[in-house]
mmCIF file with all atom_site columns, C-alpha atoms in Angstrom:
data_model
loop_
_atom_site.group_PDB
_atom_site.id
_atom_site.type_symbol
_atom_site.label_atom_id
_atom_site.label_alt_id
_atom_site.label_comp_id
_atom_site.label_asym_id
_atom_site.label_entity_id
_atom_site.label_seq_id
_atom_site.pdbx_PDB_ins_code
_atom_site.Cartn_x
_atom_site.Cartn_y
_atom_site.Cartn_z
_atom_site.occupancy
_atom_site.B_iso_or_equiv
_atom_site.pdbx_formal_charge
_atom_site.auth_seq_id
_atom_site.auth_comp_id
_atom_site.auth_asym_id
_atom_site.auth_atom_id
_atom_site.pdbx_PDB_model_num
ATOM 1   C CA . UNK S 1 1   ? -4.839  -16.340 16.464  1.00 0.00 ? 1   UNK S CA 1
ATOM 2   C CA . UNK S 1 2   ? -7.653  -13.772 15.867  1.00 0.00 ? 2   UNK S CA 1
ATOM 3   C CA . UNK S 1 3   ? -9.024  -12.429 13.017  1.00 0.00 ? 3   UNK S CA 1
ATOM 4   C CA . UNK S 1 4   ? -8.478  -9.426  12.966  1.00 0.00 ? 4   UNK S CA 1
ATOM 5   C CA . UNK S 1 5   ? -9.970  -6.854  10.412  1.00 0.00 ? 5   UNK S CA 1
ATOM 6   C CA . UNK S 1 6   ? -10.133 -3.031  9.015   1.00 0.00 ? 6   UNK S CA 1
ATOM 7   C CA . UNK S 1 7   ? -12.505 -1.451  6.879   1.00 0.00 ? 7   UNK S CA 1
ATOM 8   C CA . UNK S 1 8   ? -11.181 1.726   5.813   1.00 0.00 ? 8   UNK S CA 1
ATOM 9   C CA . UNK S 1 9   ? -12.667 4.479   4.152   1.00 0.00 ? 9   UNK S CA 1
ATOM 10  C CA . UNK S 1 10  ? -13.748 8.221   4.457   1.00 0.00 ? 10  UNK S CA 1
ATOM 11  C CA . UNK S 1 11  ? -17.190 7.479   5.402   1.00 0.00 ? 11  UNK S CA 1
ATOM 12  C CA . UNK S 1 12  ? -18.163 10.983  4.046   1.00 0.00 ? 12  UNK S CA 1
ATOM 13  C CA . UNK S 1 13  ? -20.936 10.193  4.837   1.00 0.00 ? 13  UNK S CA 1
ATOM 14  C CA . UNK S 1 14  ? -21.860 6.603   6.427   1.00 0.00 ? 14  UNK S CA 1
ATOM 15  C CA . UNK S 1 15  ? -24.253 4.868   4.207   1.00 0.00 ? 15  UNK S CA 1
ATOM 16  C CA . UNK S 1 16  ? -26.290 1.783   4.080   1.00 0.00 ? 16  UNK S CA 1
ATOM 17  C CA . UNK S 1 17  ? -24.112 0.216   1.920   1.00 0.00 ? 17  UNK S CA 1
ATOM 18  C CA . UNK S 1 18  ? -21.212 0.467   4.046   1.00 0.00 ? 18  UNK S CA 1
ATOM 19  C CA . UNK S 1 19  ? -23.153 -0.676  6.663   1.00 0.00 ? 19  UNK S CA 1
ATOM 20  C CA . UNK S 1 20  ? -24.088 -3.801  4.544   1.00 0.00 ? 20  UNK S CA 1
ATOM 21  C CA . UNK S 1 21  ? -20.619 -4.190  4.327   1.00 0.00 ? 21  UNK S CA 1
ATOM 22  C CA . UNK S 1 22  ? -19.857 -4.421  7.786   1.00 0.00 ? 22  UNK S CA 1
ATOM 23  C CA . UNK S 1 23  ? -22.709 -6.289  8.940   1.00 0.00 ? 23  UNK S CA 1
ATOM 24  C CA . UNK S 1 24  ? -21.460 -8.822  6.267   1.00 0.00 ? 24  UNK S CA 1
ATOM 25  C CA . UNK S 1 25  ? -18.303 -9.377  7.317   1.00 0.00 ? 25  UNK S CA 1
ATOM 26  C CA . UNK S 1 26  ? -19.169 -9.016  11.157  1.00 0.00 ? 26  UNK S CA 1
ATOM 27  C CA . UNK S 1 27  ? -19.414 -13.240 11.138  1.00 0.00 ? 27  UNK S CA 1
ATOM 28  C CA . UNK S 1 28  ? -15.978 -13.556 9.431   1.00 0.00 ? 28  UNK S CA 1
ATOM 29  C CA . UNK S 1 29  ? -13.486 -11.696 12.332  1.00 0.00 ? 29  UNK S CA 1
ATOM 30  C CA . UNK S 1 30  ? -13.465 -11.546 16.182  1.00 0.00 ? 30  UNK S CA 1
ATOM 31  C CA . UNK S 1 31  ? -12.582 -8.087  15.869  1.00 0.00 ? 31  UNK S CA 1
ATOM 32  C CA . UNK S 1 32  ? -13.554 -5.789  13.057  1.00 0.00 ? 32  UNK S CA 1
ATOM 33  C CA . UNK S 1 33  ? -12.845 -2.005  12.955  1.00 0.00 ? 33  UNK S CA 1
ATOM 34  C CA . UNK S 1 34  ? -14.114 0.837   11.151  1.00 0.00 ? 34  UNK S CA 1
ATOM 35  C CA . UNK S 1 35  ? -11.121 3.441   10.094  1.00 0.00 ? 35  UNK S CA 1
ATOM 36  C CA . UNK S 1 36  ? -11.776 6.306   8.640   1.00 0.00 ? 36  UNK S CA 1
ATOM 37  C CA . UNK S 1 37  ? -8.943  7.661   7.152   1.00 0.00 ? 37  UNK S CA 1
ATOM 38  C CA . UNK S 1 38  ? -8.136  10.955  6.892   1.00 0.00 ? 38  UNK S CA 1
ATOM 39  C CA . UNK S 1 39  ? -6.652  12.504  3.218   1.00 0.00 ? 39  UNK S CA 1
ATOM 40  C CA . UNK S 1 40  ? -5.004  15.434  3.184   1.00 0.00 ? 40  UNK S CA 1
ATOM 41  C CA . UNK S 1 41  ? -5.811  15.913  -0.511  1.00 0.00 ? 41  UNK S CA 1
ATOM 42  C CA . UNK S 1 42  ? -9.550  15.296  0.300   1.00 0.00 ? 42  UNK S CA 1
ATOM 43  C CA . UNK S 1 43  ? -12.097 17.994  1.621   1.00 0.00 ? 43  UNK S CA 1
ATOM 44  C CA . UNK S 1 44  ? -14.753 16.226  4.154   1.00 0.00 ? 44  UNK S CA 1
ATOM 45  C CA . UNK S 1 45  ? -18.311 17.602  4.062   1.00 0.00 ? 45  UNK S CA 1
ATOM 46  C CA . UNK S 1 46  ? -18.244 16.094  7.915   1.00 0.00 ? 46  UNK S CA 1
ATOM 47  C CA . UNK S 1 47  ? -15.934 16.421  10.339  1.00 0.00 ? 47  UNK S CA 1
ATOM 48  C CA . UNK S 1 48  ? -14.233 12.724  11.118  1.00 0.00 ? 48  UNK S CA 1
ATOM 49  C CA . UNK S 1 49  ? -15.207 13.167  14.426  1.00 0.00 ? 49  UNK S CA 1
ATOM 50  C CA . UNK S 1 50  ? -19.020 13.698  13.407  1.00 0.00 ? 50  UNK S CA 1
ATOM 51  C CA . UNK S 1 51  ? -18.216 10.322  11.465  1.00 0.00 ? 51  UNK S CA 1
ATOM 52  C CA . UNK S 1 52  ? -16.994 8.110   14.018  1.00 0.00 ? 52  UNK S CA 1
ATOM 53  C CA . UNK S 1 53  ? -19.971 9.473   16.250  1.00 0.00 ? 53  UNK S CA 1
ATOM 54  C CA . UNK S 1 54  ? -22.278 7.873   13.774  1.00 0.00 ? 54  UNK S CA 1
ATOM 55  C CA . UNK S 1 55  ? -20.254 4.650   13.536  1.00 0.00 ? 55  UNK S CA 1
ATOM 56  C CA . UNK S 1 56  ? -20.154 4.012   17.438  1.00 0.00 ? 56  UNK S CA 1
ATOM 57  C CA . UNK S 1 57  ? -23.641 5.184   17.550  1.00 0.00 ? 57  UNK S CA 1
ATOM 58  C CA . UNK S 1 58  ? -24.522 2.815   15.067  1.00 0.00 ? 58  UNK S CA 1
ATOM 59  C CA . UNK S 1 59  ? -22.563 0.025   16.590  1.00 0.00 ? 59  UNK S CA 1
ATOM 60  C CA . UNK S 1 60  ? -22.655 1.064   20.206  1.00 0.00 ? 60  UNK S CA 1
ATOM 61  C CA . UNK S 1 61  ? -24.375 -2.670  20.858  1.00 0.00 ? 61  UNK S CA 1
ATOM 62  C CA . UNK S 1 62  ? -21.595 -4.694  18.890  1.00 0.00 ? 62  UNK S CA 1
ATOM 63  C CA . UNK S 1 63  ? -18.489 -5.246  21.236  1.00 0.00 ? 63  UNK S CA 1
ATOM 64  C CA . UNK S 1 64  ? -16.622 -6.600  17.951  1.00 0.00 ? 64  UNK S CA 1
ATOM 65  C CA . UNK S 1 65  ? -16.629 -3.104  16.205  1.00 0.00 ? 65  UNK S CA 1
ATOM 66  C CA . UNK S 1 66  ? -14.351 -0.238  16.810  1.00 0.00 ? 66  UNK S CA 1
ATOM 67  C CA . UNK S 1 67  ? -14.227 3.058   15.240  1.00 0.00 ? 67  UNK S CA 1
ATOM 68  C CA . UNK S 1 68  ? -10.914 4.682   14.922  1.00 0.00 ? 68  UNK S CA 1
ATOM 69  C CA . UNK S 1 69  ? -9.307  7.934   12.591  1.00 0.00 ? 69  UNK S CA 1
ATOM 70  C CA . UNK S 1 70  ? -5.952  7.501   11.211  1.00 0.00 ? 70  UNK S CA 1
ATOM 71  C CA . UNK S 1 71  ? -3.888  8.762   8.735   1.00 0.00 ? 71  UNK S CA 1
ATOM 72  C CA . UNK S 1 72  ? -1.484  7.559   6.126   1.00 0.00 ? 72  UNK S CA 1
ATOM 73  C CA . UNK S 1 73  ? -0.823  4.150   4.922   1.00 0.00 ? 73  UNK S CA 1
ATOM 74  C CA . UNK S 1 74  ? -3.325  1.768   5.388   1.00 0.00 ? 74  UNK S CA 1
ATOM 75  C CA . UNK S 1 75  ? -0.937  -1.152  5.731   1.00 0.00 ? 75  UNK S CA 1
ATOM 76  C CA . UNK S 1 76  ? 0.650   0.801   9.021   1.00 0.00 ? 76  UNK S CA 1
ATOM 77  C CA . UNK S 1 77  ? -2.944  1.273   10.733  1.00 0.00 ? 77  UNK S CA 1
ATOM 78  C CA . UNK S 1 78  ? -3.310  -2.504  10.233  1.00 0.00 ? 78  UNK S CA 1
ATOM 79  C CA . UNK S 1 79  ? 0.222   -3.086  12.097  1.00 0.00 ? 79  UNK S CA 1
ATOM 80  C CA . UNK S 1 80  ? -0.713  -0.707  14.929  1.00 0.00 ? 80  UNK S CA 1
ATOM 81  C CA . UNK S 1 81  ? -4.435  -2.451  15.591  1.00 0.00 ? 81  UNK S CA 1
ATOM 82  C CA . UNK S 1 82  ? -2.659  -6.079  14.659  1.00 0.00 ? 82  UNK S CA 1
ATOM 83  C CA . UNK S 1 83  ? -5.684  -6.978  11.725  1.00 0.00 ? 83  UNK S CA 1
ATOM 84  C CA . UNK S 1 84  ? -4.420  -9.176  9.134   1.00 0.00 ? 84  UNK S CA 1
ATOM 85  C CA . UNK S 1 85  ? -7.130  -8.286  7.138   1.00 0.00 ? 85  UNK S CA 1
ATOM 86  C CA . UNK S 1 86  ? -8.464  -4.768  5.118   1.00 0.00 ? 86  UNK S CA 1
ATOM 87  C CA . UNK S 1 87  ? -12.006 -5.552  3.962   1.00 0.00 ? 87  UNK S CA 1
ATOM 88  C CA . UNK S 1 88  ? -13.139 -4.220  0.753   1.00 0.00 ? 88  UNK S CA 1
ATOM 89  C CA . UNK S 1 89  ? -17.005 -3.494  -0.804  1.00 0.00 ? 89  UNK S CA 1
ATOM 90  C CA . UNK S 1 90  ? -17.227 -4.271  -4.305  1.00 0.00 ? 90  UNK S CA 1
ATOM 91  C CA . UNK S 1 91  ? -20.366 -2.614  -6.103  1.00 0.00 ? 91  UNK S CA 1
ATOM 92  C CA . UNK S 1 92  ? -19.203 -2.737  -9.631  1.00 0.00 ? 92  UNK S CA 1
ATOM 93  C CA . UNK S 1 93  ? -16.655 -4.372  -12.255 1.00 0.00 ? 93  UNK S CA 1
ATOM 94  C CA . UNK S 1 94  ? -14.489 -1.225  -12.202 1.00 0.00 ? 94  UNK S CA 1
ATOM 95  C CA . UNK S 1 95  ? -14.519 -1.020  -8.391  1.00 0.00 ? 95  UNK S CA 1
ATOM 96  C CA . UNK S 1 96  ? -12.786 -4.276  -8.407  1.00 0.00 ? 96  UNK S CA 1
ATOM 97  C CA . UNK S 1 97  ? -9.928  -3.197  -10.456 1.00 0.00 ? 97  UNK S CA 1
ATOM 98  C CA . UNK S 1 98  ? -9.114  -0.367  -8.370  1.00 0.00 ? 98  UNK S CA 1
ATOM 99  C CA . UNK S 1 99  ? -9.778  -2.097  -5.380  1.00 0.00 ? 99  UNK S CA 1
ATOM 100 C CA . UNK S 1 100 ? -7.166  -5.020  -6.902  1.00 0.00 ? 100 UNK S CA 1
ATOM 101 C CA . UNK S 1 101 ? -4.229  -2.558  -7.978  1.00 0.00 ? 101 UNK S CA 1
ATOM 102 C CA . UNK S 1 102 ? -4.944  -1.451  -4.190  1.00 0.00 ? 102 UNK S CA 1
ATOM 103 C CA . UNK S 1 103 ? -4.612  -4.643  -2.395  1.00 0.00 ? 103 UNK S CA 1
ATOM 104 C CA . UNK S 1 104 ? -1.763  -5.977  -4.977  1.00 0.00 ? 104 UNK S CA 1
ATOM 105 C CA . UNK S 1 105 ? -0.042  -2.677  -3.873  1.00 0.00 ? 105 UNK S CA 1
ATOM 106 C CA . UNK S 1 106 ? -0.562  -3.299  0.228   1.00 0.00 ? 106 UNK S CA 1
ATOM 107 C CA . UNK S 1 107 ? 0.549   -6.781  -0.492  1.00 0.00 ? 107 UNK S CA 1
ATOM 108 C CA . UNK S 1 108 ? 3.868   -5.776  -1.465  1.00 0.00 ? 108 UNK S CA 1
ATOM 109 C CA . UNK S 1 109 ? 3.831   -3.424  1.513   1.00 0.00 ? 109 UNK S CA 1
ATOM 110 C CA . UNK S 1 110 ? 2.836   -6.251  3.896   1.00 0.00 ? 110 UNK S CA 1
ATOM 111 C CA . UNK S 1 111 ? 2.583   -9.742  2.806   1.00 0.00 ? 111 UNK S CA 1
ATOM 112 C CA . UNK S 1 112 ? 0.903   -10.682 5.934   1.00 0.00 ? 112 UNK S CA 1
ATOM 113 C CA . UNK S 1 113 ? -2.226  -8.454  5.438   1.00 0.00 ? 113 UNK S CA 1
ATOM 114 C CA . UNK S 1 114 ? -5.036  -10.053 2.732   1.00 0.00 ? 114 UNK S CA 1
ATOM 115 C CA . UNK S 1 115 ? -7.717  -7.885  0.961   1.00 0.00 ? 115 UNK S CA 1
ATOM 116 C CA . UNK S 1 116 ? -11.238 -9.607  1.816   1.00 0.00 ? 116 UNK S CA 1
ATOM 117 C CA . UNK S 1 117 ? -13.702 -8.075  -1.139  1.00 0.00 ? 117 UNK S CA 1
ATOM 118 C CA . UNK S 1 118 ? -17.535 -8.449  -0.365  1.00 0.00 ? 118 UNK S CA 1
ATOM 119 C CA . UNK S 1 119 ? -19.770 -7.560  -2.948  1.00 0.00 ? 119 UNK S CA 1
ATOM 120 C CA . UNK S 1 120 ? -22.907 -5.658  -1.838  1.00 0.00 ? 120 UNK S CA 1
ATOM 121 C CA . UNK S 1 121 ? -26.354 -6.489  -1.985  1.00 0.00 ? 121 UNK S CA 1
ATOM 122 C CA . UNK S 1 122 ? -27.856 -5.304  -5.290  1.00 0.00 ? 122 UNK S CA 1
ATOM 123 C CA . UNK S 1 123 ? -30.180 -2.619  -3.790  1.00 0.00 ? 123 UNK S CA 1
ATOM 124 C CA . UNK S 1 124 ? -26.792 -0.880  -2.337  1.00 0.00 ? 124 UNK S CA 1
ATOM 125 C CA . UNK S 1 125 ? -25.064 -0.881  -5.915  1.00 0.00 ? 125 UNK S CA 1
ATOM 126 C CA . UNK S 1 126 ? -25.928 3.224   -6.424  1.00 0.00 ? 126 UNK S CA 1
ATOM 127 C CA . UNK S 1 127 ? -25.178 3.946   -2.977  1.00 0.00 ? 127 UNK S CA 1
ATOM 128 C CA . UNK S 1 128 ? -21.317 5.530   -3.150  1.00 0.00 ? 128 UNK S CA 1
ATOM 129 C CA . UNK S 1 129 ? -21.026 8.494   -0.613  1.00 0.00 ? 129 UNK S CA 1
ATOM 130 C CA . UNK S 1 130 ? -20.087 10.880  -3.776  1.00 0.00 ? 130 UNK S CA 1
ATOM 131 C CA . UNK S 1 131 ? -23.392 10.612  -5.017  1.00 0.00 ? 131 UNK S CA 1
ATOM 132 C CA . UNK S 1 132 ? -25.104 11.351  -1.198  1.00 0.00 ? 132 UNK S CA 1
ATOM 133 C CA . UNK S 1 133 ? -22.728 13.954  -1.488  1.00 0.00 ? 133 UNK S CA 1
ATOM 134 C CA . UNK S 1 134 ? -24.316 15.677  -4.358  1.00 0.00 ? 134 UNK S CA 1
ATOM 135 C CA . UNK S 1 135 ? -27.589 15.004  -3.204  1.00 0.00 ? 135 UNK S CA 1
ATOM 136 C CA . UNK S 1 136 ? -27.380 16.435  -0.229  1.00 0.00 ? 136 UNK S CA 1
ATOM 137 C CA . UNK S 1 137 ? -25.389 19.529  -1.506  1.00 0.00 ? 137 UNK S CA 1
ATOM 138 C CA . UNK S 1 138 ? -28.359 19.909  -4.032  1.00 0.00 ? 138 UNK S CA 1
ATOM 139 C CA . UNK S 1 139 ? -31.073 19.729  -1.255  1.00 0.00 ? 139 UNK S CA 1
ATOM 140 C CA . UNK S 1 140 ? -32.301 16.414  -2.433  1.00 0.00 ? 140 UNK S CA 1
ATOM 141 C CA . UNK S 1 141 ? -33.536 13.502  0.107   1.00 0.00 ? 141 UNK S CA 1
ATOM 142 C CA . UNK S 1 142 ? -31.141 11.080  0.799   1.00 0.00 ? 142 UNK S CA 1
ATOM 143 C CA . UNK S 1 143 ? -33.342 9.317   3.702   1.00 0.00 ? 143 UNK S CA 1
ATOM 144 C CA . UNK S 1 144 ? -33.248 6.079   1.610   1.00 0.00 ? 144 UNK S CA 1
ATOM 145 C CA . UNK S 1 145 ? -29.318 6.241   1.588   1.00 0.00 ? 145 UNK S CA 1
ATOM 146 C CA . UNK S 1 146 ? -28.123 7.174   4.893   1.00 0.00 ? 146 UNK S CA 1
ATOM 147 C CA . UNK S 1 147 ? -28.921 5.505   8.826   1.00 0.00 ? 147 UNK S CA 1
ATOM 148 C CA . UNK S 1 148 ? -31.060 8.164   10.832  1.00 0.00 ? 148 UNK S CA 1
ATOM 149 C CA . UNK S 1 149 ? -28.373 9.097   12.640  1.00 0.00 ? 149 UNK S CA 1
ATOM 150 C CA . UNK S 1 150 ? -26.595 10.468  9.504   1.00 0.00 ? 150 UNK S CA 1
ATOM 151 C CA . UNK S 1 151 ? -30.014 12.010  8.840   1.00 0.00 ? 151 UNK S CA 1
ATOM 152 C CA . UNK S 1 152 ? -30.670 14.137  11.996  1.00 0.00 ? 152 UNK S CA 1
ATOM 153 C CA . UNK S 1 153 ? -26.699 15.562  11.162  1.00 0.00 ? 153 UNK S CA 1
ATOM 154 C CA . UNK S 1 154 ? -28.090 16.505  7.696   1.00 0.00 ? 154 UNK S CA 1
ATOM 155 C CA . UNK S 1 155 ? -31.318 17.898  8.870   1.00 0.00 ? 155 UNK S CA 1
ATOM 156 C CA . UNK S 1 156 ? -29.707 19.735  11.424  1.00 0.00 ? 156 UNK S CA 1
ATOM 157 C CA . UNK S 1 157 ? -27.213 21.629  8.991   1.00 0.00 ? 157 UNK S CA 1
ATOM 158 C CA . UNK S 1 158 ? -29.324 22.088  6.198   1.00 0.00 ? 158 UNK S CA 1
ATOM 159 C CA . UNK S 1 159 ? -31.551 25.598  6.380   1.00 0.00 ? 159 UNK S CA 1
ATOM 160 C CA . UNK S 1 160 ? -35.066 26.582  5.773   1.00 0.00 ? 160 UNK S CA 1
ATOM 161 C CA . UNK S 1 161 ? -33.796 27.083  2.051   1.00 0.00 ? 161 UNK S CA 1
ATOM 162 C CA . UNK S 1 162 ? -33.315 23.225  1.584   1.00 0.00 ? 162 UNK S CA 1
ATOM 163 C CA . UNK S 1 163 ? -29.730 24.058  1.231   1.00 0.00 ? 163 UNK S CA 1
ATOM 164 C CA . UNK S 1 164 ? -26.680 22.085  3.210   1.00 0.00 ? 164 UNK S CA 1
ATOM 165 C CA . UNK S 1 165 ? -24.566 24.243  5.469   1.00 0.00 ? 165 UNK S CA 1
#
């Protein structure tokens, strides 16, 4: 049987602690994808689209990793890509009891789909895309945060002002 897994998330945008994350658990599945899932309650500063560009540039040299959009419960993406697995990233104490009441909650959903948690490396620990967010809205450098790829976006929307467009 394969091991099959989803990390899902907005992604708003990619970071490299998310991509700690997946490198991480990269040796753990045959078969790993990225979802980014879309809430209506939830106003993107990118576009999904722009998102899973960065995700299959970023992994355009790892056949194991797939980028895909979907929308609603995470439990049913799982059940239309077969993973038996959602993977997590931890960064602190709190994160883990939301991230628990989550998985508890998609374990009563689907008892055949287990919540992996991976804790990030240290130096990722600051790194939540709300924060870039704010940075980036504020004209602030976020070069040590984000993949270049995510960084030519940014530079390429933000004017001569400093300010994100």
């Amino acid at each position: 049987m394969m091991r099959i897994g989803l990390f899902p998330g907005t992604f708003d945008p990619v970071t490299f602690g998310h991509l700690d994350i997946i490198e991480r658990a990269l040796p753990l599945f045959d078969k790993l994808y990225i979802g980014i899932g879309i809430n209506s309650n939830k106003q993107p500063m990118f576009a999904a689209e722009t998102r899973i560009q960065w995700l299959n540039e970023l992994f355009k040299n790892e056949e194991k990793v797939e980028a895909l959009i979907y929308e609603g419960l995470t439990v049913d993406c799982c059940r239309k890509i077969d993973a038996n697995y959602i993977i997590r990233g931890i960064r602190y104490v709190n994160d883990f009891e939301y991230e628990k009441a989550i998985a508890d909650m998609n374990r009563s959903l689907d008892e055949n789909i287990e919540t992996v948690f991976l804790t990030c490396l240290p130096k990722y620990t600051s790194v939540a895309s709300t924060l870039v967010r704010d940075v980036i809205k504020n004209g602030g450098d976020v070069s040590q945060f984000v993949p270049d790829s995510v960084l030519r976006t940014i530079r390429q929307r933000t004017n001569r002002n400093g300010i994100f467009a």
